XYZ file of C-alpha atoms in Angstrom:
625
model
C -9.951 168.961 127.600
C -7.981 167.053 130.221
C -4.209 167.254 130.282
C -1.795 164.344 130.389
C -0.991 165.012 134.039
C -4.655 164.693 135.047
C -5.620 161.812 137.327
C -6.811 158.609 135.760
C -10.282 158.906 137.279
C -11.905 162.323 136.929
C -15.009 162.610 139.095
C -17.069 165.791 139.056
C -20.315 166.802 140.677
C -23.104 169.011 139.410
C -23.163 172.488 140.896
C -26.952 172.827 140.590
C -26.475 176.515 141.200
C -29.561 178.423 142.302
C -30.035 182.072 141.500
C -30.858 184.708 144.062
C -33.303 187.563 143.372
C -31.796 190.696 141.865
C -31.557 193.697 144.209
C -33.419 196.926 143.589
C -30.792 199.517 142.692
C -31.157 203.174 143.425
C -31.008 205.685 140.603
C -27.548 207.261 140.712
C -27.319 211.057 140.233
C -24.874 210.473 137.347
C -27.717 208.846 135.403
C -29.801 212.051 135.424
C -27.380 214.973 135.197
C -26.869 216.795 132.969
C -29.137 214.688 130.719
C -30.784 211.287 131.231
C -28.300 208.525 130.512
C -29.313 205.824 127.978
C -30.283 202.357 129.230
C -28.521 199.552 127.354
C -30.498 196.284 127.068
C -29.023 193.208 125.421
C -32.278 191.360 124.776
C -30.875 187.852 124.276
C -32.931 184.700 123.834
C -30.934 182.952 126.606
C -30.037 185.800 128.936
C -30.999 189.451 129.246
C -28.410 192.012 130.319
C -29.234 195.573 131.262
C -27.267 198.537 132.559
C -26.383 202.177 132.047
C -24.328 203.853 129.340
C -22.707 206.173 131.864
C -19.026 207.181 131.588
C -18.688 207.099 135.395
C -18.664 205.767 138.080
C -16.910 202.438 137.574
C -19.767 200.326 139.001
C -21.976 201.492 136.125
C -19.520 200.304 133.470
C -20.837 196.712 133.583
C -24.359 195.321 133.286
C -26.156 195.587 136.607
C -28.773 192.986 135.701
C -28.138 189.565 134.157
C -31.002 187.061 134.201
C -32.585 184.311 132.117
C -35.114 185.527 129.553
C -38.002 183.526 130.993
C -41.161 184.212 132.957
C -43.286 181.819 135.018
C -46.876 182.420 136.023
C -49.416 179.849 137.126
C -52.721 179.652 135.332
C -55.165 182.116 136.834
C -52.488 183.975 138.798
C -52.373 187.758 138.807
C -49.923 189.677 136.671
C -48.048 190.853 139.756
C -47.378 187.225 140.745
C -45.277 186.520 137.652
C -41.726 185.409 138.389
C -39.035 186.805 136.099
C -35.476 185.611 135.562
C -33.529 185.377 138.815
C -36.732 185.409 140.862
C -36.947 181.716 139.921
C -34.229 179.998 142.011
C -34.547 176.630 140.243
C -35.964 176.336 136.749
C -36.603 172.584 136.732
C -39.703 172.406 138.989
C -41.287 175.189 136.909
C -40.016 174.054 133.513
C -43.564 173.396 132.275
C -44.626 176.927 133.271
C -41.731 178.817 131.676
C -42.528 181.195 128.863
C -40.225 183.299 126.735
C -40.824 186.291 124.532
C -38.879 184.635 121.716
C -39.719 182.317 118.871
C -36.195 181.190 118.052
C -34.419 184.559 118.110
C -37.318 186.840 117.145
C -39.530 188.539 119.725
C -43.163 187.541 119.158
C -44.710 187.469 122.650
C -44.876 191.128 123.617
C -46.846 190.478 126.776
C -43.808 188.669 128.190
C -41.534 191.350 126.731
C -43.486 193.998 128.623
C -43.016 192.039 131.853
C -39.270 191.866 131.135
C -39.124 195.645 130.620
C -41.066 196.223 133.844
C -38.589 194.023 135.679
C -35.595 195.906 134.214
C -36.874 199.412 134.848
C -38.038 198.607 138.379
C -34.724 197.035 139.425
C -32.690 199.861 137.864
C -34.461 202.315 140.152
C -36.733 204.068 137.647
C -39.862 205.031 139.561
C -41.301 207.765 137.345
C -45.032 207.407 136.851
C -46.230 206.515 133.365
C -42.979 207.115 131.487
C -39.290 206.337 131.240
C -37.269 209.494 130.598
C -34.138 207.650 129.488
C -33.204 206.711 125.887
C -33.121 202.970 125.179
C -30.458 201.041 123.256
C -31.901 197.617 122.415
C -30.516 194.647 120.520
C -32.590 192.783 117.948
C -32.211 189.801 115.626
C -30.372 190.145 112.298
C -32.856 190.976 109.531
C -35.578 191.444 112.141
C -39.083 191.433 110.559
C -40.614 194.878 110.230
C -43.743 193.803 112.093
C -41.707 192.764 115.138
C -39.830 196.068 115.155
C -43.101 197.937 114.760
C -44.580 196.142 117.790
C -41.419 196.804 119.835
C -41.411 200.513 118.950
C -45.086 200.730 119.770
C -44.459 199.125 123.158
C -41.580 201.463 124.013
C -43.086 204.719 122.722
C -46.735 204.174 123.623
C -46.453 202.213 126.859
C -43.284 203.688 128.359
C -43.101 207.039 126.482
C -39.341 206.798 126.000
C -37.784 209.787 124.208
C -35.383 207.864 121.917
C -34.803 204.275 120.827
C -31.883 202.735 118.967
C -31.847 199.210 117.557
C -28.742 197.176 116.764
C -27.595 193.627 116.152
C -25.835 191.953 119.081
C -23.147 190.312 116.926
C -22.347 193.636 115.228
C -22.112 195.433 118.579
C -19.560 192.825 119.697
C -17.690 193.268 116.387
C -17.731 197.035 116.875
C -16.441 196.767 120.463
C -13.558 194.418 119.684
C -12.519 196.408 116.620
C -12.308 199.553 118.755
C -10.060 197.680 121.192
C -7.717 196.486 118.425
C -7.960 199.900 116.724
C -7.755 198.819 113.067
C -8.162 201.370 110.306
C -11.895 202.094 109.733
C -14.161 201.394 107.963
C -14.146 197.789 109.156
C -14.648 194.871 106.805
C -15.037 191.308 107.981
C -17.429 188.458 108.544
C -19.070 187.735 111.893
C -19.899 184.195 113.004
C -22.373 184.547 115.850
C -23.887 181.561 117.653
C -26.324 181.984 120.508
C -29.003 179.914 122.209
C -31.465 179.313 119.386
C -29.714 180.311 116.136
C -26.345 180.911 114.536
C -25.725 183.701 112.049
C -23.194 184.601 109.384
C -23.044 188.375 109.052
C -20.796 189.873 106.337
C -19.739 193.473 107.008
C -18.538 195.555 104.043
C -16.984 198.954 104.755
C -18.500 199.169 108.205
C -22.061 198.282 107.142
C -23.962 195.016 107.317
C -24.566 193.348 103.958
C -28.073 192.194 104.845
C -28.712 190.589 101.466
C -26.078 187.910 102.065
C -26.769 187.265 105.765
C -27.590 183.650 106.548
C -29.071 181.897 109.559
C -28.428 178.319 110.759
C -31.146 176.969 113.037
C -28.690 175.091 115.265
C -27.176 176.526 118.456
C -26.933 175.969 122.206
C -30.508 174.853 122.923
C -30.314 172.096 120.301
C -26.976 170.917 121.729
C -28.441 170.753 125.260
C -31.492 168.794 124.067
C -29.256 166.415 122.103
C -27.037 165.802 125.128
C -30.072 165.170 127.326
C -31.435 162.648 124.825
C -28.106 160.827 124.570
C -27.650 160.485 128.336
C -31.261 159.484 128.962
C -30.903 156.670 126.432
C -27.598 155.680 128.024
C -28.869 155.803 131.636
C -32.611 155.006 131.692
C -32.432 154.501 135.455
C -31.532 158.158 136.076
C -34.049 159.964 133.876
C -35.117 162.355 136.621
C -31.494 163.345 137.327
C -30.703 164.201 133.694
C -32.333 167.631 133.572
C -31.962 170.331 130.945
C -30.250 172.685 133.397
C -27.612 170.066 134.158
C -27.093 169.450 130.451
C -26.426 173.148 129.934
C -23.886 172.958 132.757
C -22.199 169.995 131.052
C -22.008 171.922 127.795
C -20.571 175.036 129.408
C -17.963 173.323 131.610
C -17.168 169.864 130.212
C -17.626 169.961 126.420
C -15.146 170.894 123.730
C -14.918 171.176 119.958
C -12.654 168.718 118.156
C -10.292 170.130 115.534
C -10.812 166.921 113.517
C -14.007 165.173 114.550
C -13.356 161.753 113.014
C -9.762 161.625 114.228
C -10.868 162.550 117.744
C -13.568 159.870 117.719
C -10.924 157.290 116.792
C -8.926 158.278 119.858
C -11.905 157.462 122.072
C -11.702 153.844 120.923
C -8.604 153.408 123.072
C -9.454 152.204 126.623
C -6.553 154.190 128.074
C -7.698 157.379 126.348
C -11.273 156.759 127.498
C -10.299 156.259 131.140
C -8.148 159.372 131.048
C -10.632 161.691 129.300
C -14.045 160.506 130.447
C -15.750 162.786 132.942
C -17.693 160.991 135.648
C -20.560 163.077 136.963
C -21.447 161.944 140.477
C -25.138 161.898 141.345
C -26.425 162.034 144.896
C -27.238 158.672 146.503
C -27.694 157.043 149.911
C -25.109 154.315 150.419
C -26.422 151.097 151.970
C -23.996 149.130 154.140
C -22.831 146.116 152.107
C -23.408 142.684 153.673
C -19.698 141.841 153.392
C -18.904 144.367 156.148
C -20.887 142.396 158.783
C -18.872 140.111 161.070
C -19.570 136.369 161.365
C -20.951 136.723 164.899
C -23.335 139.476 163.841
C -24.465 137.446 160.855
C -25.097 134.385 163.050
C -27.015 136.431 165.591
C -29.138 138.038 162.881
C -29.876 134.615 161.393
C -30.948 133.315 164.798
C -33.269 136.289 165.271
C -34.808 135.723 161.872
C -35.328 132.027 162.670
C -37.075 132.885 165.922
C -39.258 135.383 164.127
C -40.125 132.795 161.499
C -41.016 130.256 164.195
C -43.338 132.747 165.842
C -45.031 133.449 162.537
C -45.519 129.735 161.808
C -46.786 129.034 165.339
C -49.380 131.782 165.043
C -50.346 130.477 161.641
C -50.818 126.907 162.986
C -52.948 128.137 165.871
C -55.232 130.033 163.507
C -55.509 127.038 161.193
C -56.239 124.695 164.131
C -58.970 127.005 165.356
C -60.582 127.129 161.900
C -60.466 123.307 161.572
C -61.950 122.858 165.038
C -64.871 125.196 164.217
C -65.581 123.360 160.961
C -65.366 119.994 162.725
C -67.874 121.095 165.376
C -70.307 122.161 162.683
C -70.008 118.823 160.862
C -70.489 116.915 164.102
C -73.667 118.918 164.762
C -75.014 117.882 161.352
C -74.111 114.260 162.108
C -76.140 114.426 165.327
C -79.216 115.456 163.283
C -78.875 112.228 161.296
C -78.441 110.138 164.461
C -81.522 111.789 166.046
C -83.670 110.972 162.983
C -84.216 114.583 161.877
C -83.774 113.689 158.224
C -85.325 116.853 156.717
C -82.969 119.172 158.627
C -80.085 116.777 157.941
C -80.633 116.909 154.147
C -80.986 120.709 154.187
C -77.694 120.962 156.086
C -75.990 118.656 153.562
C -77.156 120.903 150.731
C -75.750 123.947 152.558
C -72.442 122.082 152.989
C -72.468 121.104 149.283
C -72.414 117.386 150.140
C -74.386 114.544 148.590
C -74.558 111.793 151.218
C -73.867 110.801 154.802
C -70.813 108.795 153.692
C -69.207 111.944 152.299
C -69.961 113.681 155.588
C -68.284 110.901 157.529
C -65.200 111.075 155.274
C -64.841 114.863 155.874
C -65.262 114.392 159.617
C -62.450 111.808 159.738
C -60.098 114.021 157.747
C -60.776 117.032 159.968
C -60.320 114.980 163.135
C -56.935 113.802 161.849
C -55.894 117.352 160.899
C -56.947 118.720 164.304
C -55.027 115.981 166.096
C -51.863 116.646 164.027
C -52.152 120.358 164.696
C -52.341 119.806 168.419
C -49.334 117.503 168.283
C -47.265 120.143 166.451
C -48.106 122.755 169.036
C -46.797 120.400 171.722
C -43.434 119.962 170.002
C -40.425 121.753 171.353
C -38.966 124.788 169.540
C -35.752 122.937 168.776
C -37.540 120.072 167.037
C -39.568 122.330 164.783
C -36.694 124.537 163.623
C -36.002 122.447 160.497
C -39.630 121.942 159.502
C -40.511 125.630 159.735
C -38.618 126.526 156.612
C -40.387 123.833 154.619
C -43.763 124.901 155.911
C -43.055 128.494 155.082
C -42.666 127.571 151.415
C -46.321 126.515 151.328
C -48.927 129.102 150.265
C -49.731 131.416 153.140
C -52.925 133.293 153.686
C -53.027 137.083 153.495
C -52.021 138.784 156.697
C -49.620 136.063 157.854
C -47.012 138.635 158.819
C -44.659 138.119 155.872
C -43.900 141.841 155.867
C -42.180 141.411 159.232
C -39.429 139.370 157.611
C -36.258 140.974 156.292
C -35.853 141.055 152.533
C -32.436 139.432 152.701
C -33.604 136.406 154.762
C -33.304 133.933 151.932
C -29.902 135.323 150.964
C -28.661 134.755 154.529
C -30.147 131.248 154.686
C -28.106 130.096 151.688
C -25.047 128.016 152.538
C -21.924 130.131 152.548
C -19.050 128.870 150.439
C -15.675 130.180 151.389
C -14.107 129.325 148.038
C -16.686 131.330 145.999
C -15.808 134.931 145.070
C -18.652 137.256 146.000
C -19.304 139.969 143.367
C -18.859 143.492 144.719
C -21.396 146.167 143.746
C -20.165 149.742 143.791
C -23.173 151.866 144.675
C -21.282 155.117 144.054
C -20.269 154.056 140.545
C -23.855 153.089 139.746
C -24.847 156.703 140.486
C -22.289 158.164 138.062
C -22.836 159.489 134.543
C -19.892 158.645 132.279
C -19.708 161.555 129.836
C -17.290 160.438 127.136
C -17.806 161.035 123.432
C -20.841 163.149 124.289
C -18.396 165.906 125.232
C -17.555 166.485 121.560
C -20.604 165.023 119.795
C -22.956 167.731 121.036
C -20.911 170.795 119.974
C -20.342 169.038 116.632
C -23.960 169.601 115.581
C -23.002 173.207 114.814
C -20.906 171.848 111.931
C -22.993 168.716 111.179
C -26.690 169.398 111.858
C -27.490 166.008 110.324
C -26.442 164.426 113.649
C -29.750 165.577 115.116
C -31.778 165.078 111.942
C -31.661 168.679 110.697
C -31.626 168.886 106.911
C -29.552 172.024 106.493
C -25.983 173.087 105.962
C -23.571 173.409 108.840
C -21.920 176.655 109.862
C -18.835 176.297 107.676
C -20.760 175.085 104.632
C -22.995 178.133 104.964
C -19.920 180.340 105.297
C -18.526 178.881 102.083
C -21.849 179.543 100.348
C -21.842 183.179 101.538
C -18.236 183.769 100.448
C -18.993 182.391 96.985
C -21.385 185.318 96.423
C -18.521 187.831 96.490
C -15.644 188.627 94.172
C -12.189 187.155 94.997
C -11.010 190.554 96.248
C -13.993 190.887 98.576
C -13.512 187.323 99.792
C -9.918 188.094 100.676
C -11.009 191.161 102.649
C -13.750 189.250 104.469
C -11.667 186.250 105.551
C -8.899 188.534 106.759
C -11.196 189.392 109.693
C -13.323 186.390 110.694
C -14.833 187.269 114.055
C -16.370 184.729 116.470
C -18.871 185.843 119.087
C -21.860 184.529 121.041
C -22.225 182.281 124.065
C -22.217 179.107 121.953
C -18.738 179.950 120.611
C -17.046 179.519 124.004
C -16.242 175.807 123.606
C -12.516 175.056 123.915
C -11.072 174.392 120.483
C -13.694 176.367 118.556
C -11.206 178.834 117.083
C -8.839 176.042 116.008
C -11.733 174.200 114.347
C -12.766 177.305 112.374
C -9.168 177.857 111.263
C -8.843 174.233 110.136
C -12.074 174.425 108.165
C -11.045 177.705 106.536
C -7.672 176.243 105.599
C -9.427 173.429 103.729
C -11.931 175.826 102.193
C -9.737 178.670 100.954
C -7.366 178.537 97.955
C -3.790 177.414 98.381
C -1.510 179.932 100.153
C -4.369 182.375 100.754
C -4.393 184.318 104.003
C -7.101 184.529 106.628
C -7.371 185.541 110.262
C -9.780 184.271 112.919
C -10.298 186.202 116.147
C -12.441 185.386 119.149
C -14.350 188.019 121.099
C -12.731 188.881 124.418
C -16.027 188.085 126.209
C -18.216 186.277 123.681
C -21.347 186.358 125.831
C -21.003 189.941 127.155
C -19.315 191.909 124.396
C -22.668 192.683 122.737
C -23.712 194.688 125.783
C -20.331 196.394 126.095
C -20.398 197.250 122.399
C -23.869 198.762 122.669
C -22.765 200.782 125.691
C -19.676 202.019 123.859
C -21.773 203.016 120.839
C -24.230 204.917 123.072
C -21.370 206.828 124.721
C -20.029 207.911 121.323
C -23.417 208.750 119.755
C -25.508 210.966 121.989
C -29.251 210.922 121.328
C -30.740 213.799 119.412
C -33.030 214.685 116.526
C -30.235 214.620 113.948
C -28.073 211.930 115.580
C -27.289 208.823 113.585
C -28.952 205.647 114.782
C -31.566 207.192 117.101
C -35.325 207.103 116.523
C -37.218 209.911 118.235
C -40.871 209.921 119.110
C -41.426 212.391 116.269
C -39.870 209.911 113.819
C -42.084 207.173 115.208
C -45.231 209.231 114.725
C -44.284 210.468 111.249
C -42.592 207.421 109.696
C -44.250 204.529 111.488
C -43.179 201.940 114.002
C -41.185 199.874 111.526
C -38.837 202.797 110.783
C -35.154 202.185 111.524
C -32.376 204.732 111.757
C -29.295 202.949 110.459
C -25.846 202.996 112.011
C -22.680 200.875 111.952
C -24.156 198.051 114.080
C -27.754 198.043 112.905
C -29.857 196.223 110.370
C -30.686 197.842 107.056
C -34.034 199.569 106.724
C -35.884 198.195 103.711
C -39.413 199.652 103.689
C -42.131 197.393 102.375
C -44.627 198.752 99.871
C -47.958 197.275 100.818
C -50.616 197.967 98.199
C -53.921 198.899 99.738
C -56.981 197.300 98.142
C -59.309 199.649 96.253
C -62.683 199.929 98.000
C -65.463 198.282 96.050
C -67.964 200.620 94.368
C -71.610 200.366 95.349
C -73.755 198.391 92.959
C -75.364 200.575 90.267
C -78.812 199.946 88.848
C -78.875 198.330 85.418
C -78.854 200.813 82.552
C -79.609 200.558 78.868
C -77.017 199.623 76.311
C -76.966 203.139 74.967
C -76.123 204.610 78.359
C -73.382 202.090 79.030
C -71.871 202.762 75.647
C -71.808 206.434 76.352
C -70.235 205.834 79.758
C -67.497 203.688 78.287
C -66.803 206.301 75.681
C -66.522 208.917 78.412
C -64.142 206.723 80.390
C -62.051 206.190 77.294
C -61.871 209.912 76.696
C -60.843 210.639 80.302
C -58.196 207.899 80.316
C -56.641 209.054 77.100
C -56.414 212.586 78.399
C -54.347 211.555 81.440
C -50.645 212.333 81.512
C -48.076 209.459 81.250
C -47.468 209.418 85.012
C -51.066 208.477 85.659
C -50.767 205.358 83.504
C -48.531 203.735 86.093
C -51.087 204.442 88.804
C -53.891 202.896 86.769
C -51.699 199.871 86.092
C -51.011 199.461 89.807
C -54.681 199.715 90.636
C -55.518 197.177 87.958
C -52.934 194.748 89.340
C -54.184 195.077 92.925
C -57.835 194.727 92.074
C -57.187 191.710 89.898
C-alpha cells in the first residue's frame, strides 16, 4: 500500500520477466559419500522446487531448481521435444498448449509428472542408467487420495527404482520448520492456514500430529484471484484485451495487491477522489506515440495544405480526362448508329438501337445532344487554369467517384485540415500515453478478498475464516484455546500485505471476549515447505526402521497406497475393499428330493461352523447382494 509521502501519480510498468533455462548441475561428491543424500522435491501446483538434503556445502542448502509446474508439447511432437518449466521463456504464446500434472492440488496426470521427474533428475546431475539411488522426500496434498499415492509410489519405485520415499504435507513441513526456529516446547499444537495456487487448507495439528478428520479445503486461492482480476480489467478496458494476460495479472497480484483489514471501510475510502489519485496504480502499456497536430507550425500546416490541394487537383484532372475519353467513345458509337439511319440501312439501325436499349431515333438524337454537351464542357474544364479550378475541385470531389480514382493517395487528416480554424475555440488534447494505461484501483483489494468472500466470484462456499470457525467449533474450549494460540499462515497466496492483520481482526471478532490468540506468518511462505522437508530429512535418516520412510520392501509387501506416518505427514487410513465372490458355474437342474437333501446338508455345515465364521458369511452375503 502506498504511503502518504508517495507521489500523486504512481505509474508502473509490467516487468514481463522471461525465464532462462535451468543449468545442468554436476553431482557433488557430498551427495554420494558416505551414503546417497535424499532429494527434496516440493511438488507444488504453481511451482516445483527441488534440491538436496545435504548438511554441506552452503550452496546445497537452498533449492537448486525452481520452475513452473507446467509442460508444453505440440500435438504429434516427440516426447523429447516437451518443454518443461523454465525451458518456456514466455508462457503466453503457449498458454493453449500448457499442461499440468494437477487437478486442483491433486496429482492425476502421471505422464506429465514423469516428465517433471525426468527434468529434475537430469538437471541435478543424476545420470545413472535405469535407477535413482537417492531417497526421495516428496510433498503431497492434505488428505491425498490413496489411489494417487499408489500411482506416485508405483512411478517412483517401478520406473526410477528409488530405495526410499517419504511423503509429507507442504503446509506441515513449513509449520515444522518455523516451530524449530522459534524452539517452542514440543509436541506442537496449532492450526495451519495454508493458501496456494489452486486451494486453501485449514490443518489442525494436535500434539504434533495432523488431525485429518477435521481438515477442511476451500477451493479459492491464487489462480481464482488472477482469473478474477483478468476478468475485471478486460471488462474495464475492452480496447486492451490482448495486453491483459494471465501472467501480467499474476504480477499485479504479487506486487500491487493488498488485503484490507476492513473491506467495507477500505472501499469507502476509495470513494474519495484524493484517495483514489494517491492510491491508484497506473500500469503503463507499450505504445507508439503519434505527433499531435498542435505541434506543427502555421507555415508547415499551410505548406501541407497546399500540397494536398495540388494532389487533389491532379486526381480530379485525371478523373476528368478519363471521363471525357469515355464520353467521346460513346458519342462516336452513337454517331455511327445515326449514320446507318441516314444511309437508309434500317435493319442494321434497328438492331443497333436494340443493342443500345433505345426505342426510337428521337431518343438517339436526345442522347447524342447530351453527350456532345458533356464532351464540350469537359474540354472547356481542361482548358481552365489551375487557379480558377481550385475552388471547384473540392465540390467535385464530394461527388461519387469510381473505384481506382486514387483516393488512397490522400492523407486521412485532409478534411480536418480543410476546416476553418477558429482561434477562440479550445482544441481538446488527447493524451496517448494515458490511453495506454491501466488504472488499477479497487481491484488491488477486491481480488485478494475472494479468499474471505468467495461469493464475489460466484462460489457457493464458506470463506477461509468462516471455515476456520466451523473447524474450531468441533473441539472442546480447552482445545480451541490451544489451537488459536498458534495460528500459522503459510503458502504463496498468504504473502499479500495486510494478511496477518486481517486474520487477527477476524479472530478478534470470532473468539470470546478477552480470549487470547496468536497469529504468526511463515518467514518465507512460498519456500518454507521445501526448507522444512529438507530439515526433516536431515534429522530422520532413511532406513528400514526409520519413521516416515517407505522402503521398496514396504511397497512390495503393503502396497503402493501404504504411508509411513511422521510429524508432517498425512494419516494412513487403509480402505477395506470387498472383493466380489466369483459366480459359480450353472448346475444342471435336479429333482426336488436332491435339492432338499443339498439344502439340508448346507444347513448342517453352516450350523457346525464356529462363531467367527458367521461374520465371514455375513460379509459374503452383503457383497453378493
